[in-house]
């Protein structure tokens, strides 16, 4: 078994054993969608949303939460904590380069975000008949670019934060911003137009998820914005990341 595979398996066990990561990262978005859907009026077609049910409209915003809670809170705090406790420094004295630990963390957390998003889709479909994405290829592209941008920003936070507490502080501000622009605190149709337009370009790009979910083609400019953010944040984090 390769060292990367061993590290990934170890990080996966640590993730599963952490109740906070497991409950908030994997289950909370699904619980929120199921809880909202339990309110009868939210399962009725709404004129404010063009005859769409609120539970259908809100599902992509819950996916935004599933990505952001892992990519912007769990990942940066764990990596900054490893640096603060000297784990990365000690690994540099072994044949296993600490970059492999970073890669293992990325693999585990991206997989967790995918599972969390899948749980939202499956639970919404089974519990309330929430339609599946009507443009699956467009949705997959939007999701991949969006999650890449979010995790690149998370790694940038891990790169600049000297301690786990500092990472948590920065991540909290970013997470709350993503939740606001992503229509989690208030549905996007209730936001001012200017705020909603800004939200179109805030990772993970909720509007591209909404468009492809409803069968439309995601805006190529918005997709390009996600790609640019992912490349820029990823390059910056790789350049300034410190092992100690």
Tab-separated table of C-alpha atoms in Angstrom:
chain	number	residue	atom	x	y	z
A	1	UNK	CA	0.000	0.000	0.000
A	2	UNK	CA	1.432	3.403	-0.986
A	3	UNK	CA	2.142	6.072	1.596
A	4	UNK	CA	-0.517	8.360	0.091
A	5	UNK	CA	-3.146	5.631	0.307
A	6	UNK	CA	-2.201	4.912	3.922
A	7	UNK	CA	-2.378	8.596	4.817
A	8	UNK	CA	-5.728	8.955	3.072
A	9	UNK	CA	-7.140	5.971	4.957
A	10	UNK	CA	-5.846	7.389	8.255
A	11	UNK	CA	-7.301	10.851	7.543
A	12	UNK	CA	-10.623	9.276	6.571
A	13	UNK	CA	-10.773	7.445	9.903
A	14	UNK	CA	-10.023	10.664	11.769
A	15	UNK	CA	-12.745	12.471	9.834
A	16	UNK	CA	-15.349	9.798	10.613
A	17	UNK	CA	-14.381	9.711	14.296
A	18	UNK	CA	-14.836	13.478	14.660
A	19	UNK	CA	-18.512	14.038	15.559
A	20	UNK	CA	-18.395	17.688	14.486
A	21	UNK	CA	-17.046	16.950	11.026
A	22	UNK	CA	-19.330	13.975	10.557
A	23	UNK	CA	-22.571	15.611	11.706
A	24	UNK	CA	-22.092	19.175	10.469
A	25	UNK	CA	-20.090	18.354	7.368
A	26	UNK	CA	-22.022	15.347	6.096
A	27	UNK	CA	-25.479	15.391	7.636
A	28	UNK	CA	-26.475	18.968	8.511
A	29	UNK	CA	-27.320	20.126	4.951
A	30	UNK	CA	-29.581	17.097	4.440
A	31	UNK	CA	-31.229	17.597	7.834
A	32	UNK	CA	-31.950	21.241	6.964
A	33	UNK	CA	-33.531	20.328	3.616
A	34	UNK	CA	-35.618	17.544	5.156
A	35	UNK	CA	-36.665	19.834	8.017
A	36	UNK	CA	-37.750	22.624	5.689
A	37	UNK	CA	-39.606	20.179	3.484
A	38	UNK	CA	-41.572	18.989	6.515
A	39	UNK	CA	-43.331	22.383	6.549
A	40	UNK	CA	-46.405	21.841	4.312
A	41	UNK	CA	-46.488	25.346	2.814
A	42	UNK	CA	-42.901	24.947	1.586
A	43	UNK	CA	-44.029	21.968	-0.488
A	44	UNK	CA	-46.659	24.007	-2.293
A	45	UNK	CA	-45.993	25.810	-5.613
A	46	UNK	CA	-45.155	29.478	-5.004
A	47	UNK	CA	-46.034	32.372	-7.310
A	48	UNK	CA	-42.925	34.218	-6.077
A	49	UNK	CA	-40.788	31.455	-7.606
A	50	UNK	CA	-42.678	31.022	-10.849
A	51	UNK	CA	-44.802	28.142	-9.600
A	52	UNK	CA	-41.822	26.206	-8.215
A	53	UNK	CA	-41.960	24.762	-4.716
A	54	UNK	CA	-39.636	26.329	-2.167
A	55	UNK	CA	-38.121	22.952	-1.290
A	56	UNK	CA	-37.224	22.455	-4.975
A	57	UNK	CA	-35.815	25.957	-5.334
A	58	UNK	CA	-33.785	25.736	-2.129
A	59	UNK	CA	-32.048	22.402	-2.814
A	60	UNK	CA	-29.093	23.897	-4.793
A	61	UNK	CA	-28.507	26.415	-1.986
A	62	UNK	CA	-28.254	23.531	0.485
A	63	UNK	CA	-25.638	21.970	-1.779
A	64	UNK	CA	-23.719	25.253	-1.483
A	65	UNK	CA	-23.762	24.691	2.273
A	66	UNK	CA	-22.571	21.094	1.945
A	67	UNK	CA	-19.539	22.235	-0.051
A	68	UNK	CA	-18.725	25.345	1.964
A	69	UNK	CA	-18.968	23.803	5.419
A	70	UNK	CA	-16.260	21.262	4.547
A	71	UNK	CA	-14.094	23.274	2.183
A	72	UNK	CA	-14.096	26.518	4.167
A	73	UNK	CA	-14.284	25.340	7.783
A	74	UNK	CA	-13.095	21.757	8.257
A	75	UNK	CA	-10.147	21.667	5.839
A	76	UNK	CA	-8.425	24.969	6.811
A	77	UNK	CA	-8.771	24.328	10.540
A	78	UNK	CA	-7.319	20.827	10.313
A	79	UNK	CA	-4.352	21.852	8.158
A	80	UNK	CA	-3.576	24.905	10.303
A	81	UNK	CA	-3.852	22.692	13.381
A	82	UNK	CA	-1.345	20.234	11.940
A	83	UNK	CA	1.100	23.067	11.327
A	84	UNK	CA	0.518	24.555	14.794
A	85	UNK	CA	1.174	21.207	16.518
A	86	UNK	CA	4.317	20.587	14.468
A	87	UNK	CA	2.916	17.577	12.603
A	88	UNK	CA	4.045	18.918	9.222
A	89	UNK	CA	7.470	19.872	10.553
A	90	UNK	CA	8.055	16.391	11.947
A	91	UNK	CA	6.932	14.779	8.684
A	92	UNK	CA	9.644	16.661	6.820
A	93	UNK	CA	12.211	14.522	8.671
A	94	UNK	CA	10.636	11.299	7.376
A	95	UNK	CA	10.635	9.779	3.872
A	96	UNK	CA	6.950	10.781	3.568
A	97	UNK	CA	6.787	14.372	2.359
A	98	UNK	CA	4.151	16.482	4.169
A	99	UNK	CA	2.692	17.389	0.778
A	100	UNK	CA	1.228	13.879	0.756
A	101	UNK	CA	-0.636	14.654	3.977
A	102	UNK	CA	-2.014	17.760	2.318
A	103	UNK	CA	-3.095	15.658	-0.670
A	104	UNK	CA	-4.714	13.090	1.616
A	105	UNK	CA	-6.665	15.838	3.369
A	106	UNK	CA	-7.883	17.163	0.036
A	107	UNK	CA	-8.983	13.702	-1.107
A	108	UNK	CA	-10.892	12.984	2.110
A	109	UNK	CA	-12.596	16.366	2.286
A	110	UNK	CA	-13.540	16.500	-1.394
A	111	UNK	CA	-15.001	13.005	-1.056
A	112	UNK	CA	-16.929	14.126	2.034
A	113	UNK	CA	-18.327	17.130	0.166
A	114	UNK	CA	-19.413	14.876	-2.693
A	115	UNK	CA	-21.139	12.495	-0.275
A	116	UNK	CA	-22.844	15.398	1.499
A	117	UNK	CA	-24.142	16.806	-1.798
A	118	UNK	CA	-25.308	13.361	-2.902
A	119	UNK	CA	-27.191	12.900	0.372
A	120	UNK	CA	-29.000	16.197	-0.236
A	121	UNK	CA	-30.029	15.150	-3.743
A	122	UNK	CA	-31.142	11.649	-2.720
A	123	UNK	CA	-32.973	12.755	0.443
A	124	UNK	CA	-34.778	15.540	-1.389
A	125	UNK	CA	-35.828	13.160	-4.144
A	126	UNK	CA	-36.992	10.355	-1.869
A	127	UNK	CA	-38.650	12.479	0.803
A	128	UNK	CA	-40.327	15.198	-1.268
A	129	UNK	CA	-39.905	14.336	-4.920
A	130	UNK	CA	-37.402	17.127	-5.519
A	131	UNK	CA	-36.474	16.872	-9.220
A	132	UNK	CA	-33.000	15.680	-10.103
A	133	UNK	CA	-30.748	18.081	-12.038
A	134	UNK	CA	-32.339	18.431	-15.458
A	135	UNK	CA	-29.004	19.202	-17.135
A	136	UNK	CA	-26.760	16.603	-15.466
A	137	UNK	CA	-23.652	17.351	-17.523
A	138	UNK	CA	-23.976	21.090	-16.951
A	139	UNK	CA	-24.618	20.487	-13.260
A	140	UNK	CA	-21.585	18.209	-12.977
A	141	UNK	CA	-19.369	20.815	-14.644
A	142	UNK	CA	-20.718	23.622	-12.454
A	143	UNK	CA	-20.317	21.497	-9.329
A	144	UNK	CA	-16.749	20.425	-10.122
A	145	UNK	CA	-15.608	23.970	-10.881
A	146	UNK	CA	-17.445	25.344	-7.853
A	147	UNK	CA	-16.079	22.805	-5.405
A	148	UNK	CA	-12.565	23.277	-6.820
A	149	UNK	CA	-12.813	27.032	-6.274
A	150	UNK	CA	-14.097	26.586	-2.713
A	151	UNK	CA	-11.370	24.133	-1.751
A	152	UNK	CA	-8.683	26.301	-3.344
A	153	UNK	CA	-9.848	29.172	-1.134
A	154	UNK	CA	-9.867	26.827	1.856
A	155	UNK	CA	-6.273	25.848	1.150
A	156	UNK	CA	-5.354	29.512	0.833
A	157	UNK	CA	-6.794	30.112	4.305
A	158	UNK	CA	-4.774	27.165	5.597
A	159	UNK	CA	-1.679	28.661	3.978
A	160	UNK	CA	-1.974	32.114	5.566
A	161	UNK	CA	-3.393	31.157	8.986
A	162	UNK	CA	-0.696	30.506	11.562
A	163	UNK	CA	-2.957	28.710	14.028
A	164	UNK	CA	-6.145	26.672	14.005
A	165	UNK	CA	-7.929	29.509	15.824
A	166	UNK	CA	-6.874	32.011	13.178
A	167	UNK	CA	-8.002	29.636	10.434
A	168	UNK	CA	-11.373	29.214	12.136
A	169	UNK	CA	-11.805	32.981	12.425
A	170	UNK	CA	-11.048	33.623	8.764
A	171	UNK	CA	-13.102	30.624	7.682
A	172	UNK	CA	-16.134	31.762	9.669
A	173	UNK	CA	-16.219	35.103	7.839
A	174	UNK	CA	-15.821	33.414	4.459
A	175	UNK	CA	-18.389	30.745	5.281
A	176	UNK	CA	-21.006	33.270	6.363
A	177	UNK	CA	-20.378	35.293	3.201
A	178	UNK	CA	-20.801	32.236	0.990
A	179	UNK	CA	-23.999	31.290	2.830
A	180	UNK	CA	-25.403	34.800	2.357
A	181	UNK	CA	-24.579	35.129	-1.333
A	182	UNK	CA	-25.540	31.508	-1.944
A	183	UNK	CA	-29.108	32.092	-0.802
A	184	UNK	CA	-28.946	29.979	2.352
A	185	UNK	CA	-29.812	32.703	4.871
A	186	UNK	CA	-32.335	34.319	2.511
A	187	UNK	CA	-33.597	32.809	-0.747
A	188	UNK	CA	-31.921	34.505	-3.693
A	189	UNK	CA	-35.185	35.902	-5.060
A	190	UNK	CA	-35.483	37.927	-1.832
A	191	UNK	CA	-32.004	39.445	-2.147
A	192	UNK	CA	-31.422	42.826	-3.813
A	193	UNK	CA	-30.508	42.418	-7.475
A	194	UNK	CA	-26.989	43.775	-6.939
A	195	UNK	CA	-26.333	41.302	-4.127
A	196	UNK	CA	-27.736	38.416	-6.162
A	197	UNK	CA	-25.523	39.335	-9.114
A	198	UNK	CA	-22.441	39.364	-6.890
A	199	UNK	CA	-23.509	35.960	-5.619
A	200	UNK	CA	-23.380	34.625	-9.175
A	201	UNK	CA	-19.585	34.875	-8.998
A	202	UNK	CA	-19.027	33.819	-5.387
A	203	UNK	CA	-17.838	30.192	-5.211
A	204	UNK	CA	-19.274	27.660	-5.599
A	205	UNK	CA	-21.471	29.636	-8.016
A	206	UNK	CA	-25.020	28.928	-6.899
A	207	UNK	CA	-26.578	30.405	-10.046
A	208	UNK	CA	-24.792	27.902	-12.292
A	209	UNK	CA	-26.085	25.130	-10.025
A	210	UNK	CA	-29.611	26.551	-10.176
A	211	UNK	CA	-29.541	26.960	-13.949
A	212	UNK	CA	-28.298	23.451	-14.653
A	213	UNK	CA	-30.642	22.008	-12.007
A	214	UNK	CA	-33.553	23.555	-13.913
A	215	UNK	CA	-32.370	22.246	-17.258
A	216	UNK	CA	-30.668	25.387	-18.544
A	217	UNK	CA	-27.064	25.749	-19.623
A	218	UNK	CA	-24.867	27.354	-16.947
A	219	UNK	CA	-23.498	30.778	-17.812
A	220	UNK	CA	-19.995	30.273	-19.343
A	221	UNK	CA	-18.770	33.554	-17.818
A	222	UNK	CA	-19.749	32.373	-14.352
A	223	UNK	CA	-18.082	29.016	-14.974
A	224	UNK	CA	-14.953	30.817	-16.152
A	225	UNK	CA	-15.000	32.908	-12.972
A	226	UNK	CA	-15.022	29.720	-10.859
A	227	UNK	CA	-12.093	28.346	-12.872
A	228	UNK	CA	-10.088	31.561	-12.522
A	229	UNK	CA	-10.711	31.714	-8.769
A	230	UNK	CA	-9.691	28.067	-8.415
A	231	UNK	CA	-6.443	28.541	-10.334
A	232	UNK	CA	-5.548	31.837	-8.644
A	233	UNK	CA	-6.299	30.701	-5.086
A	234	UNK	CA	-4.681	27.309	-5.661
A	235	UNK	CA	-1.495	28.844	-7.081
A	236	UNK	CA	-1.305	31.391	-4.262
A	237	UNK	CA	-1.767	28.743	-1.570
A	238	UNK	CA	0.905	26.518	-3.113
A	239	UNK	CA	3.324	29.444	-3.289
A	240	UNK	CA	2.929	30.722	0.283
A	241	UNK	CA	2.090	27.504	2.161
A	242	UNK	CA	4.496	26.977	5.060
A	243	UNK	CA	5.134	23.635	6.677
A	244	UNK	CA	5.963	25.186	10.048
